[in-house]
Amino acid sequence: MSTHLAPVLSSFWDAESSWTLATYLDNGGYEGLKAALAMAPADVVQTVKDSGLRGRGGAGFPTGMKWGFLPAPDGGPRYLVVNADESEPGTCKDIPLMLASPQLLVEGVVITSYAIGCNHAFIYIRGEVLHVYRRVLRAVEEAYEAGYLGKNIQGSGYDLDVTVHAGAGAYICGEETALLDSLEGLRGQPRLKPPFPAVAGLYARPTVVNNVESIASVPQIVARGAAWFTSMGTARSAGHGLFSLSGHVTRPGQYEAPLGITLRELLDMAGGVRGGRELKFWTPGGSSTPIFTAEHLDVPLDYESVAAAGSMLGTRALQIFDETTSVVRAVTRWTEFYAHESCGKCTPCREGTYWMKLVLRRIEAGQGTQSDIDTLLDTCDNILGRAFCALGDGATSCITSAIQYFREEFEAGMHTPASELFPPERSALFDYTPRARDGVLAGVAAGGH
């Protein structure tokens, strides 16, 4: 496995006006579409299957296989929906991609739609990122003007319309069926499966839902061939991917590398942990994946290796925390997020995240009890595998793994506030004057007894 960077999606992010169609064409844009239109749709699907591209939205499901789940055409419409509702804490790869090279996504949408027999595709973008929404809208307009969208695309006889839709800002809409409900104008809540979206998705029609990075990876696969893609990465986790390094790292940012690279190698390229401090813990795929520690620095960042080590590759959101950070405080903030973003449809997640938030606040304030750790683990056990969607499962991951590796910090929360053991201003990335800490959470914590 090669450990060098592999700038494919990010190859021209630093070019002048990289987001424009002109710059995209100067860098080989739409060559993949030309190749695809010369192929039968089934051959395009097979090429993506052969490449081993796995969904880049977190689950890692084989993309070509997902396309192949659509039933045979019945004369009615079928849809492609791009999940651009990126909102996992720590995840920040799709938004920079859409800002820097939105035409990559547009070309991927056209190729994918052609392959699955779709004539109307949707790009669902998180509504708060208005600048991204506007940029993708402009990219779609440019593609229409140049004949890459609309009627008779490039004289092929194939028609495709693309709608860019802004969501109202809900983490739950990153779950594909909740996204579909939101797109239909309903409240964003997960659907019961089956039926799966491939059979009855948007407007109860066969639908493919894919992540931004997954779709943006398609043009180069079609243009360069499956063998080129499989030459990178590992046998079961092929290709390249964006690794988002954030937190206590000298040079945070997007590092596009073959799957299978290690955090140690990425940290070397990123200048190491800030100020020469020691790595304490990190997330391999955002806050919904079990945390890792310094002992996992050499775990290959591919789906199988990360899973074997006890976590998930997820969205490759590598949040780096040094020894100044309170694990309890970090986990509490994440849990507050999940409690706030729970849609409330199922009892385990709705009630469980709320109570875990209260217990963690108590521990953070130094007012924990002997039974609190067992209560947290028991609540996690009652949510994991019993929630309607993956939000509940993800909310438990950081808690159970943090207790596994740093149980002593949770036990310290029975008598000492986290702010005394780990002053927040030390872990901040900038200098600031802290507010009074002692007793800040006392009123909140009291409500959990």
PDB file of N, CA and C in Angstrom, residues 93-186:
ATOM      1  N   LYS A  93     -15.439  17.199   4.883  1.00  0.00           N
ATOM      2  CA  LYS A  93     -14.826  16.886   3.596  1.00  0.00           C
ATOM      3  C   LYS A  93     -15.721  17.231   2.406  1.00  0.00           C
ATOM      4  N   ASP A  94     -17.036  16.997   2.535  1.00  0.00           N
ATOM      5  CA  ASP A  94     -17.938  17.245   1.416  1.00  0.00           C
ATOM      6  C   ASP A  94     -18.122  18.736   1.159  1.00  0.00           C
ATOM      7  N   ILE A  95     -18.181  19.531   2.222  1.00  0.00           N
ATOM      8  CA  ILE A  95     -18.378  20.968   2.057  1.00  0.00           C
ATOM      9  C   ILE A  95     -17.195  21.610   1.339  1.00  0.00           C
ATOM     10  N   PRO A  96     -15.929  21.348   1.746  1.00  0.00           N
ATOM     11  CA  PRO A  96     -14.826  21.903   0.959  1.00  0.00           C
ATOM     12  C   PRO A  96     -14.792  21.397  -0.473  1.00  0.00           C
ATOM     13  N   LEU A  97     -15.196  20.138  -0.682  1.00  0.00           N
ATOM     14  CA  LEU A  97     -15.229  19.604  -2.039  1.00  0.00           C
ATOM     15  C   LEU A  97     -16.226  20.377  -2.901  1.00  0.00           C
ATOM     16  N   MET A  98     -17.416  20.624  -2.339  1.00  0.00           N
ATOM     17  CA  MET A  98     -18.434  21.357  -3.110  1.00  0.00           C
ATOM     18  C   MET A  98     -18.048  22.819  -3.306  1.00  0.00           C
ATOM     19  N   LEU A  99     -17.291  23.372  -2.373  1.00  0.00           N
ATOM     20  CA  LEU A  99     -16.829  24.750  -2.525  1.00  0.00           C
ATOM     21  C   LEU A  99     -15.748  24.859  -3.589  1.00  0.00           C
ATOM     22  N   ALA A 100     -14.792  23.925  -3.566  1.00  0.00           N
ATOM     23  CA  ALA A 100     -13.625  24.035  -4.431  1.00  0.00           C
ATOM     24  C   ALA A 100     -13.838  23.443  -5.819  1.00  0.00           C
ATOM     25  N   SER A 101     -14.615  22.368  -5.912  1.00  0.00           N
ATOM     26  CA  SER A 101     -14.772  21.713  -7.220  1.00  0.00           C
ATOM     27  C   SER A 101     -16.173  21.124  -7.379  1.00  0.00           C
ATOM     28  N   PRO A 102     -17.201  21.968  -7.371  1.00  0.00           N
ATOM     29  CA  PRO A 102     -18.569  21.451  -7.468  1.00  0.00           C
ATOM     30  C   PRO A 102     -18.857  20.741  -8.790  1.00  0.00           C
ATOM     31  N   GLN A 103     -18.115  21.085  -9.848  1.00  0.00           N
ATOM     32  CA  GLN A 103     -18.362  20.426 -11.134  1.00  0.00           C
ATOM     33  C   GLN A 103     -18.025  18.941 -11.088  1.00  0.00           C
ATOM     34  N   LEU A 104     -17.096  18.546 -10.191  1.00  0.00           N
ATOM     35  CA  LEU A 104     -16.818  17.122  -9.997  1.00  0.00           C
ATOM     36  C   LEU A 104     -18.082  16.392  -9.581  1.00  0.00           C
ATOM     37  N   LEU A 105     -18.818  17.008  -8.659  1.00  0.00           N
ATOM     38  CA  LEU A 105     -20.068  16.413  -8.187  1.00  0.00           C
ATOM     39  C   LEU A 105     -21.102  16.390  -9.302  1.00  0.00           C
ATOM     40  N   VAL A 106     -21.208  17.481 -10.044  1.00  0.00           N
ATOM     41  CA  VAL A 106     -22.203  17.553 -11.113  1.00  0.00           C
ATOM     42  C   VAL A 106     -21.924  16.484 -12.165  1.00  0.00           C
ATOM     43  N   GLU A 107     -20.651  16.351 -12.564  1.00  0.00           N
ATOM     44  CA  GLU A 107     -20.326  15.324 -13.561  1.00  0.00           C
ATOM     45  C   GLU A 107     -20.634  13.935 -13.015  1.00  0.00           C
ATOM     46  N   GLY A 108     -20.313  13.704 -11.754  1.00  0.00           N
ATOM     47  CA  GLY A 108     -20.624  12.413 -11.149  1.00  0.00           C
ATOM     48  C   GLY A 108     -22.114  12.136 -11.125  1.00  0.00           C
ATOM     49  N   VAL A 109     -22.907  13.177 -10.895  1.00  0.00           N
ATOM     50  CA  VAL A 109     -24.372  13.033 -10.901  1.00  0.00           C
ATOM     51  C   VAL A 109     -24.857  12.618 -12.290  1.00  0.00           C
ATOM     52  N   VAL A 110     -24.313  13.233 -13.329  1.00  0.00           N
ATOM     53  CA  VAL A 110     -24.752  12.914 -14.694  1.00  0.00           C
ATOM     54  C   VAL A 110     -24.396  11.469 -15.036  1.00  0.00           C
ATOM     55  N   ILE A 111     -23.158  11.065 -14.732  1.00  0.00           N
ATOM     56  CA  ILE A 111     -22.732   9.705 -15.057  1.00  0.00           C
ATOM     57  C   ILE A 111     -23.561   8.676 -14.288  1.00  0.00           C
ATOM     58  N   THR A 112     -23.742   8.915 -12.995  1.00  0.00           N
ATOM     59  CA  THR A 112     -24.507   7.978 -12.166  1.00  0.00           C
ATOM     60  C   THR A 112     -25.950   7.887 -12.641  1.00  0.00           C
ATOM     61  N   SER A 113     -26.545   9.030 -12.934  1.00  0.00           N
ATOM     62  CA  SER A 113     -27.941   9.046 -13.396  1.00  0.00           C
ATOM     63  C   SER A 113     -28.078   8.275 -14.710  1.00  0.00           C
ATOM     64  N   TYR A 114     -27.125   8.475 -15.608  1.00  0.00           N
ATOM     65  CA  TYR A 114     -27.136   7.741 -16.881  1.00  0.00           C
ATOM     66  C   TYR A 114     -27.034   6.236 -16.620  1.00  0.00           C
ATOM     67  N   ALA A 115     -26.171   5.852 -15.682  1.00  0.00           N
ATOM     68  CA  ALA A 115     -25.947   4.434 -15.412  1.00  0.00           C
ATOM     69  C   ALA A 115     -27.178   3.750 -14.836  1.00  0.00           C
ATOM     70  N   ILE A 116     -27.953   4.458 -14.017  1.00  0.00           N
ATOM     71  CA  ILE A 116     -29.096   3.817 -13.347  1.00  0.00           C
ATOM     72  C   ILE A 116     -30.426   4.120 -14.036  1.00  0.00           C
ATOM     73  N   GLY A 117     -30.396   4.907 -15.123  1.00  0.00           N
ATOM     74  CA  GLY A 117     -31.629   5.209 -15.849  1.00  0.00           C
ATOM     75  C   GLY A 117     -32.479   6.275 -15.185  1.00  0.00           C
ATOM     76  N   CYS A 118     -31.819   7.263 -14.589  1.00  0.00           N
ATOM     77  CA  CYS A 118     -32.510   8.353 -13.901  1.00  0.00           C
ATOM     78  C   CYS A 118     -32.546   9.589 -14.787  1.00  0.00           C
ATOM     79  N   ASN A 119     -33.684  10.272 -14.821  1.00  0.00           N
ATOM     80  CA  ASN A 119     -33.811  11.503 -15.607  1.00  0.00           C
ATOM     81  C   ASN A 119     -34.041  12.740 -14.742  1.00  0.00           C
ATOM     82  N   HIS A 120     -34.069  12.571 -13.429  1.00  0.00           N
ATOM     83  CA  HIS A 120     -34.196  13.712 -12.527  1.00  0.00           C
ATOM     84  C   HIS A 120     -33.445  13.375 -11.245  1.00  0.00           C
ATOM     85  N   ALA A 121     -32.369  14.104 -10.999  1.00  0.00           N
ATOM     86  CA  ALA A 121     -31.545  13.868  -9.814  1.00  0.00           C
ATOM     87  C   ALA A 121     -31.683  15.044  -8.850  1.00  0.00           C
ATOM     88  N   PHE A 122     -31.422  14.764  -7.567  1.00  0.00           N
ATOM     89  CA  PHE A 122     -31.540  15.780  -6.528  1.00  0.00           C
ATOM     90  C   PHE A 122     -30.253  15.837  -5.715  1.00  0.00           C
ATOM     91  N   ILE A 123     -29.819  17.045  -5.393  1.00  0.00           N
ATOM     92  CA  ILE A 123     -28.686  17.254  -4.498  1.00  0.00           C
ATOM     93  C   ILE A 123     -29.232  17.940  -3.249  1.00  0.00           C
ATOM     94  N   TYR A 124     -29.199  17.239  -2.130  1.00  0.00           N
ATOM     95  CA  TYR A 124     -29.773  17.742  -0.869  1.00  0.00           C
ATOM     96  C   TYR A 124     -28.642  18.306  -0.016  1.00  0.00           C
ATOM     97  N   ILE A 125     -28.589  19.636   0.110  1.00  0.00           N
ATOM     98  CA  ILE A 125     -27.502  20.318   0.817  1.00  0.00           C
ATOM     99  C   ILE A 125     -28.004  20.875   2.144  1.00  0.00           C
ATOM    100  N   ARG A 126     -27.160  20.795   3.153  1.00  0.00           N
ATOM    101  CA  ARG A 126     -27.486  21.369   4.458  1.00  0.00           C
ATOM    102  C   ARG A 126     -27.729  22.864   4.304  1.00  0.00           C
ATOM    103  N   GLY A 127     -28.887  23.332   4.780  1.00  0.00           N
ATOM    104  CA  GLY A 127     -29.330  24.688   4.502  1.00  0.00           C
ATOM    105  C   GLY A 127     -28.484  25.779   5.121  1.00  0.00           C
ATOM    106  N   GLU A 128     -27.811  25.505   6.247  1.00  0.00           N
ATOM    107  CA  GLU A 128     -27.017  26.548   6.893  1.00  0.00           C
ATOM    108  C   GLU A 128     -25.818  26.988   6.067  1.00  0.00           C
ATOM    109  N   VAL A 129     -25.304  26.091   5.231  1.00  0.00           N
ATOM    110  CA  VAL A 129     -24.110  26.432   4.451  1.00  0.00           C
ATOM    111  C   VAL A 129     -24.539  27.110   3.148  1.00  0.00           C
ATOM    112  N   LEU A 130     -25.033  28.321   3.298  1.00  0.00           N
ATOM    113  CA  LEU A 130     -25.616  29.041   2.167  1.00  0.00           C
ATOM    114  C   LEU A 130     -24.608  29.264   1.052  1.00  0.00           C
ATOM    115  N   HIS A 131     -23.339  29.531   1.411  1.00  0.00           N
ATOM    116  CA  HIS A 131     -22.319  29.761   0.393  1.00  0.00           C
ATOM    117  C   HIS A 131     -22.104  28.512  -0.463  1.00  0.00           C
ATOM    118  N   VAL A 132     -22.191  27.327   0.158  1.00  0.00           N
ATOM    119  CA  VAL A 132     -22.047  26.075  -0.590  1.00  0.00           C
ATOM    120  C   VAL A 132     -23.252  25.873  -1.506  1.00  0.00           C
ATOM    121  N   TYR A 133     -24.425  26.125  -0.975  1.00  0.00           N
ATOM    122  CA  TYR A 133     -25.657  25.994  -1.757  1.00  0.00           C
ATOM    123  C   TYR A 133     -25.595  26.860  -3.014  1.00  0.00           C
ATOM    124  N   ARG A 134     -25.168  28.103  -2.846  1.00  0.00           N
ATOM    125  CA  ARG A 134     -25.090  29.014  -3.991  1.00  0.00           C
ATOM    126  C   ARG A 134     -24.056  28.547  -5.010  1.00  0.00           C
ATOM    127  N   ARG A 135     -22.936  28.033  -4.508  1.00  0.00           N
ATOM    128  CA  ARG A 135     -21.886  27.596  -5.428  1.00  0.00           C
ATOM    129  C   ARG A 135     -22.321  26.382  -6.241  1.00  0.00           C
ATOM    130  N   VAL A 136     -22.983  25.436  -5.601  1.00  0.00           N
ATOM    131  CA  VAL A 136     -23.465  24.258  -6.332  1.00  0.00           C
ATOM    132  C   VAL A 136     -24.563  24.656  -7.314  1.00  0.00           C
ATOM    133  N   LEU A 137     -25.444  25.582  -6.904  1.00  0.00           N
ATOM    134  CA  LEU A 137     -26.468  26.083  -7.828  1.00  0.00           C
ATOM    135  C   LEU A 137     -25.831  26.671  -9.079  1.00  0.00           C
ATOM    136  N   ARG A 138     -24.783  27.468  -8.893  1.00  0.00           N
ATOM    137  CA  ARG A 138     -24.112  28.083 -10.033  1.00  0.00           C
ATOM    138  C   ARG A 138     -23.445  27.028 -10.905  1.00  0.00           C
ATOM    139  N   ALA A 139     -22.864  26.003 -10.283  1.00  0.00           N
ATOM    140  CA  ALA A 139     -22.237  24.929 -11.053  1.00  0.00           C
ATOM    141  C   ALA A 139     -23.268  24.200 -11.911  1.00  0.00           C
ATOM    142  N   VAL A 140     -24.452  23.969 -11.348  1.00  0.00           N
ATOM    143  CA  VAL A 140     -25.522  23.326 -12.116  1.00  0.00           C
ATOM    144  C   VAL A 140     -25.965  24.232 -13.269  1.00  0.00           C
ATOM    145  N   GLU A 141     -26.071  25.523 -13.006  1.00  0.00           N
ATOM    146  CA  GLU A 141     -26.440  26.468 -14.079  1.00  0.00           C
ATOM    147  C   GLU A 141     -25.416  26.435 -15.213  1.00  0.00           C
ATOM    148  N   GLU A 142     -24.130  26.437 -14.860  1.00  0.00           N
ATOM    149  CA  GLU A 142     -23.083  26.390 -15.881  1.00  0.00           C
ATOM    150  C   GLU A 142     -23.158  25.096 -16.693  1.00  0.00           C
ATOM    151  N   ALA A 143     -23.453  23.993 -16.000  1.00  0.00           N
ATOM    152  CA  ALA A 143     -23.555  22.708 -16.703  1.00  0.00           C
ATOM    153  C   ALA A 143     -24.730  22.703 -17.676  1.00  0.00           C
ATOM    154  N   TYR A 144     -25.849  23.315 -17.288  1.00  0.00           N
ATOM    155  CA  TYR A 144     -26.989  23.452 -18.208  1.00  0.00           C
ATOM    156  C   TYR A 144     -26.583  24.281 -19.423  1.00  0.00           C
ATOM    157  N   GLU A 145     -25.931  25.414 -19.167  1.00  0.00           N
ATOM    158  CA  GLU A 145     -25.561  26.324 -20.258  1.00  0.00           C
ATOM    159  C   GLU A 145     -24.609  25.662 -21.257  1.00  0.00           C
ATOM    160  N   ALA A 146     -23.758  24.759 -20.760  1.00  0.00           N
ATOM    161  CA  ALA A 146     -22.773  24.111 -21.627  1.00  0.00           C
ATOM    162  C   ALA A 146     -23.272  22.806 -22.237  1.00  0.00           C
ATOM    163  N   GLY A 147     -24.524  22.430 -21.937  1.00  0.00           N
ATOM    164  CA  GLY A 147     -25.082  21.218 -22.527  1.00  0.00           C
ATOM    165  C   GLY A 147     -24.727  19.930 -21.815  1.00  0.00           C
ATOM    166  N   TYR A 148     -24.212  20.031 -20.578  1.00  0.00           N
ATOM    167  CA  TYR A 148     -23.923  18.831 -19.800  1.00  0.00           C
ATOM    168  C   TYR A 148     -25.115  18.403 -18.951  1.00  0.00           C
ATOM    169  N   LEU A 149     -26.135  19.232 -18.903  1.00  0.00           N
ATOM    170  CA  LEU A 149     -27.408  18.905 -18.266  1.00  0.00           C
ATOM    171  C   LEU A 149     -28.526  19.360 -19.189  1.00  0.00           C
ATOM    172  N   GLY A 150     -29.720  18.809 -18.976  1.00  0.00           N
ATOM    173  CA  GLY A 150     -30.866  19.212 -19.788  1.00  0.00           C
ATOM    174  C   GLY A 150     -31.224  18.161 -20.817  1.00  0.00           C
ATOM    175  N   LYS A 151     -31.714  18.618 -21.946  1.00  0.00           N
ATOM    176  CA  LYS A 151     -32.159  17.713 -23.006  1.00  0.00           C
ATOM    177  C   LYS A 151     -30.994  17.316 -23.915  1.00  0.00           C
ATOM    178  N   ASN A 152     -31.008  16.053 -24.333  1.00  0.00           N
ATOM    179  CA  ASN A 152     -30.054  15.557 -25.339  1.00  0.00           C
ATOM    180  C   ASN A 152     -28.619  15.935 -24.970  1.00  0.00           C
ATOM    181  N   ILE A 153     -28.168  15.481 -23.814  1.00  0.00           N
ATOM    182  CA  ILE A 153     -26.849  15.850 -23.295  1.00  0.00           C
ATOM    183  C   ILE A 153     -25.746  15.436 -24.259  1.00  0.00           C
ATOM    184  N   GLN A 154     -24.983  16.413 -24.718  1.00  0.00           N
ATOM    185  CA  GLN A 154     -23.857  16.195 -25.636  1.00  0.00           C
ATOM    186  C   GLN A 154     -24.255  15.348 -26.847  1.00  0.00           C
ATOM    187  N   GLY A 155     -25.499  15.542 -27.314  1.00  0.00           N
ATOM    188  CA  GLY A 155     -25.961  14.842 -28.506  1.00  0.00           C
ATOM    189  C   GLY A 155     -26.196  13.359 -28.322  1.00  0.00           C
ATOM    190  N   SER A 156     -26.293  12.914 -27.055  1.00  0.00           N
ATOM    191  CA  SER A 156     -26.412  11.477 -26.786  1.00  0.00           C
ATOM    192  C   SER A 156     -27.844  10.974 -26.806  1.00  0.00           C
ATOM    193  N   GLY A 157     -28.807  11.913 -26.766  1.00  0.00           N
ATOM    194  CA  GLY A 157     -30.199  11.506 -26.645  1.00  0.00           C
ATOM    195  C   GLY A 157     -30.634  11.290 -25.215  1.00  0.00           C
ATOM    196  N   TYR A 158     -29.714  11.444 -24.269  1.00  0.00           N
ATOM    197  CA  TYR A 158     -30.025  11.266 -22.851  1.00  0.00           C
ATOM    198  C   TYR A 158     -30.396  12.596 -22.222  1.00  0.00           C
ATOM    199  N   ASP A 159     -31.496  12.607 -21.438  1.00  0.00           N
ATOM    200  CA  ASP A 159     -31.976  13.821 -20.780  1.00  0.00           C
ATOM    201  C   ASP A 159     -31.818  13.699 -19.262  1.00  0.00           C
ATOM    202  N   LEU A 160     -31.414  14.804 -18.621  1.00  0.00           N
ATOM    203  CA  LEU A 160     -31.310  14.804 -17.161  1.00  0.00           C
ATOM    204  C   LEU A 160     -31.525  16.211 -16.617  1.00  0.00           C
ATOM    205  N   ASP A 161     -32.402  16.302 -15.632  1.00  0.00           N
ATOM    206  CA  ASP A 161     -32.570  17.535 -14.874  1.00  0.00           C
ATOM    207  C   ASP A 161     -32.034  17.320 -13.459  1.00  0.00           C
ATOM    208  N   VAL A 162     -31.459  18.383 -12.884  1.00  0.00           N
ATOM    209  CA  VAL A 162     -30.914  18.318 -11.527  1.00  0.00           C
ATOM    210  C   VAL A 162     -31.540  19.422 -10.695  1.00  0.00           C
ATOM    211  N   THR A 163     -32.053  19.047  -9.527  1.00  0.00           N
ATOM    212  CA  THR A 163     -32.600  20.006  -8.567  1.00  0.00           C
ATOM    213  C   THR A 163     -31.681  20.073  -7.359  1.00  0.00           C
ATOM    214  N   VAL A 164     -31.253  21.281  -6.999  1.00  0.00           N
ATOM    215  CA  VAL A 164     -30.451  21.480  -5.796  1.00  0.00           C
ATOM    216  C   VAL A 164     -31.399  21.942  -4.691  1.00  0.00           C
ATOM    217  N   HIS A 165     -31.492  21.167  -3.626  1.00  0.00           N
ATOM    218  CA  HIS A 165     -32.459  21.418  -2.557  1.00  0.00           C
ATOM    219  C   HIS A 165     -31.729  21.756  -1.265  1.00  0.00           C
ATOM    220  N   ALA A 166     -32.142  22.808  -0.588  1.00  0.00           N
ATOM    221  CA  ALA A 166     -31.560  23.182   0.703  1.00  0.00           C
ATOM    222  C   ALA A 166     -32.416  22.640   1.837  1.00  0.00           C
ATOM    223  N   GLY A 167     -31.811  21.844   2.710  1.00  0.00           N
ATOM    224  CA  GLY A 167     -32.521  21.341   3.876  1.00  0.00           C
ATOM    225  C   GLY A 167     -32.655  22.426   4.930  1.00  0.00           C
ATOM    226  N   ALA A 168     -33.401  22.114   5.980  1.00  0.00           N
ATOM    227  CA  ALA A 168     -33.652  23.099   7.032  1.00  0.00           C
ATOM    228  C   ALA A 168     -32.662  22.996   8.183  1.00  0.00           C
ATOM    229  N   GLY A 169     -31.704  22.091   8.086  1.00  0.00           N
ATOM    230  CA  GLY A 169     -30.684  21.994   9.114  1.00  0.00           C
ATOM    231  C   GLY A 169     -31.006  21.011  10.205  1.00  0.00           C
ATOM    232  N   ALA A 170     -30.936  19.727   9.885  1.00  0.00           N
ATOM    233  CA  ALA A 170     -31.192  18.685  10.886  1.00  0.00           C
ATOM    234  C   ALA A 170     -30.208  17.553  10.643  1.00  0.00           C
ATOM    235  N   TYR A 171     -29.458  17.195  11.663  1.00  0.00           N
ATOM    236  CA  TYR A 171     -28.476  16.113  11.553  1.00  0.00           C
ATOM    237  C   TYR A 171     -29.149  14.813  11.119  1.00  0.00           C
ATOM    238  N   ILE A 172     -30.360  14.590  11.586  1.00  0.00           N
ATOM    239  CA  ILE A 172     -31.057  13.346  11.280  1.00  0.00           C
ATOM    240  C   ILE A 172     -31.262  13.173   9.781  1.00  0.00           C
ATOM    241  N   CYS A 173     -31.297  14.281   9.042  1.00  0.00           N
ATOM    242  CA  CYS A 173     -31.519  14.189   7.594  1.00  0.00           C
ATOM    243  C   CYS A 173     -30.292  13.672   6.855  1.00  0.00           C
ATOM    244  N   GLY A 174     -29.207  13.427   7.569  1.00  0.00           N
ATOM    245  CA  GLY A 174     -28.096  12.718   6.973  1.00  0.00           C
ATOM    246  C   GLY A 174     -28.393  11.230   6.843  1.00  0.00           C
ATOM    247  N   GLU A 175     -29.368  10.741   7.586  1.00  0.00           N
ATOM    248  CA  GLU A 175     -29.840   9.362   7.426  1.00  0.00           C
ATOM    249  C   GLU A 175     -30.707   9.317   6.166  1.00  0.00           C
ATOM    250  N   GLU A 176     -30.448   8.363   5.279  1.00  0.00           N
ATOM    251  CA  GLU A 176     -30.994   8.457   3.933  1.00  0.00           C
ATOM    252  C   GLU A 176     -32.519   8.493   3.870  1.00  0.00           C
ATOM    253  N   THR A 177     -33.208   7.749   4.711  1.00  0.00           N
ATOM    254  CA  THR A 177     -34.669   7.758   4.608  1.00  0.00           C
ATOM    255  C   THR A 177     -35.270   9.016   5.222  1.00  0.00           C
ATOM    256  N   ALA A 178     -34.621   9.563   6.266  1.00  0.00           N
ATOM    257  CA  ALA A 178     -35.063  10.841   6.818  1.00  0.00           C
ATOM    258  C   ALA A 178     -34.846  11.949   5.794  1.00  0.00           C
ATOM    259  N   LEU A 179     -33.744  11.843   5.050  1.00  0.00           N
ATOM    260  CA  LEU A 179     -33.482  12.803   3.978  1.00  0.00           C
ATOM    261  C   LEU A 179     -34.590  12.747   2.927  1.00  0.00           C
ATOM    262  N   LEU A 180     -35.011  11.548   2.569  1.00  0.00           N
ATOM    263  CA  LEU A 180     -36.069  11.402   1.560  1.00  0.00           C
ATOM    264  C   LEU A 180     -37.385  12.003   2.051  1.00  0.00           C
ATOM    265  N   ASP A 181     -37.723  11.772   3.315  1.00  0.00           N
ATOM    266  CA  ASP A 181     -38.941  12.379   3.865  1.00  0.00           C
ATOM    267  C   ASP A 181     -38.848  13.903   3.818  1.00  0.00           C
ATOM    268  N   SER A 182     -37.690  14.435   4.198  1.00  0.00           N
ATOM    269  CA  SER A 182     -37.497  15.889   4.167  1.00  0.00           C
ATOM    270  C   SER A 182     -37.618  16.425   2.746  1.00  0.00           C
ATOM    271  N   LEU A 183     -37.055  15.703   1.795  1.00  0.00           N
ATOM    272  CA  LEU A 183     -37.105  16.123   0.393  1.00  0.00           C
ATOM    273  C   LEU A 183     -38.538  16.136  -0.127  1.00  0.00           C
ATOM    274  N   GLU A 184     -39.370  15.265   0.432  1.00  0.00           N
ATOM    275  CA  GLU A 184     -40.779  15.219   0.032  1.00  0.00           C
ATOM    276  C   GLU A 184     -41.618  16.263   0.768  1.00  0.00           C
ATOM    277  N   GLY A 185     -40.986  17.029   1.656  1.00  0.00           N
ATOM    278  CA  GLY A 185     -41.722  18.067   2.379  1.00  0.00           C
ATOM    279  C   GLY A 185     -42.257  17.632   3.721  1.00  0.00           C
ATOM    280  N   LEU A 186     -41.862  16.442   4.160  1.00  0.00           N
ATOM    281  CA  LEU A 186     -42.308  15.923   5.448  1.00  0.00           C
ATOM    282  C   LEU A 186     -41.277  16.220   6.530  1.00  0.00           C
TER     283      LEU A 186
END
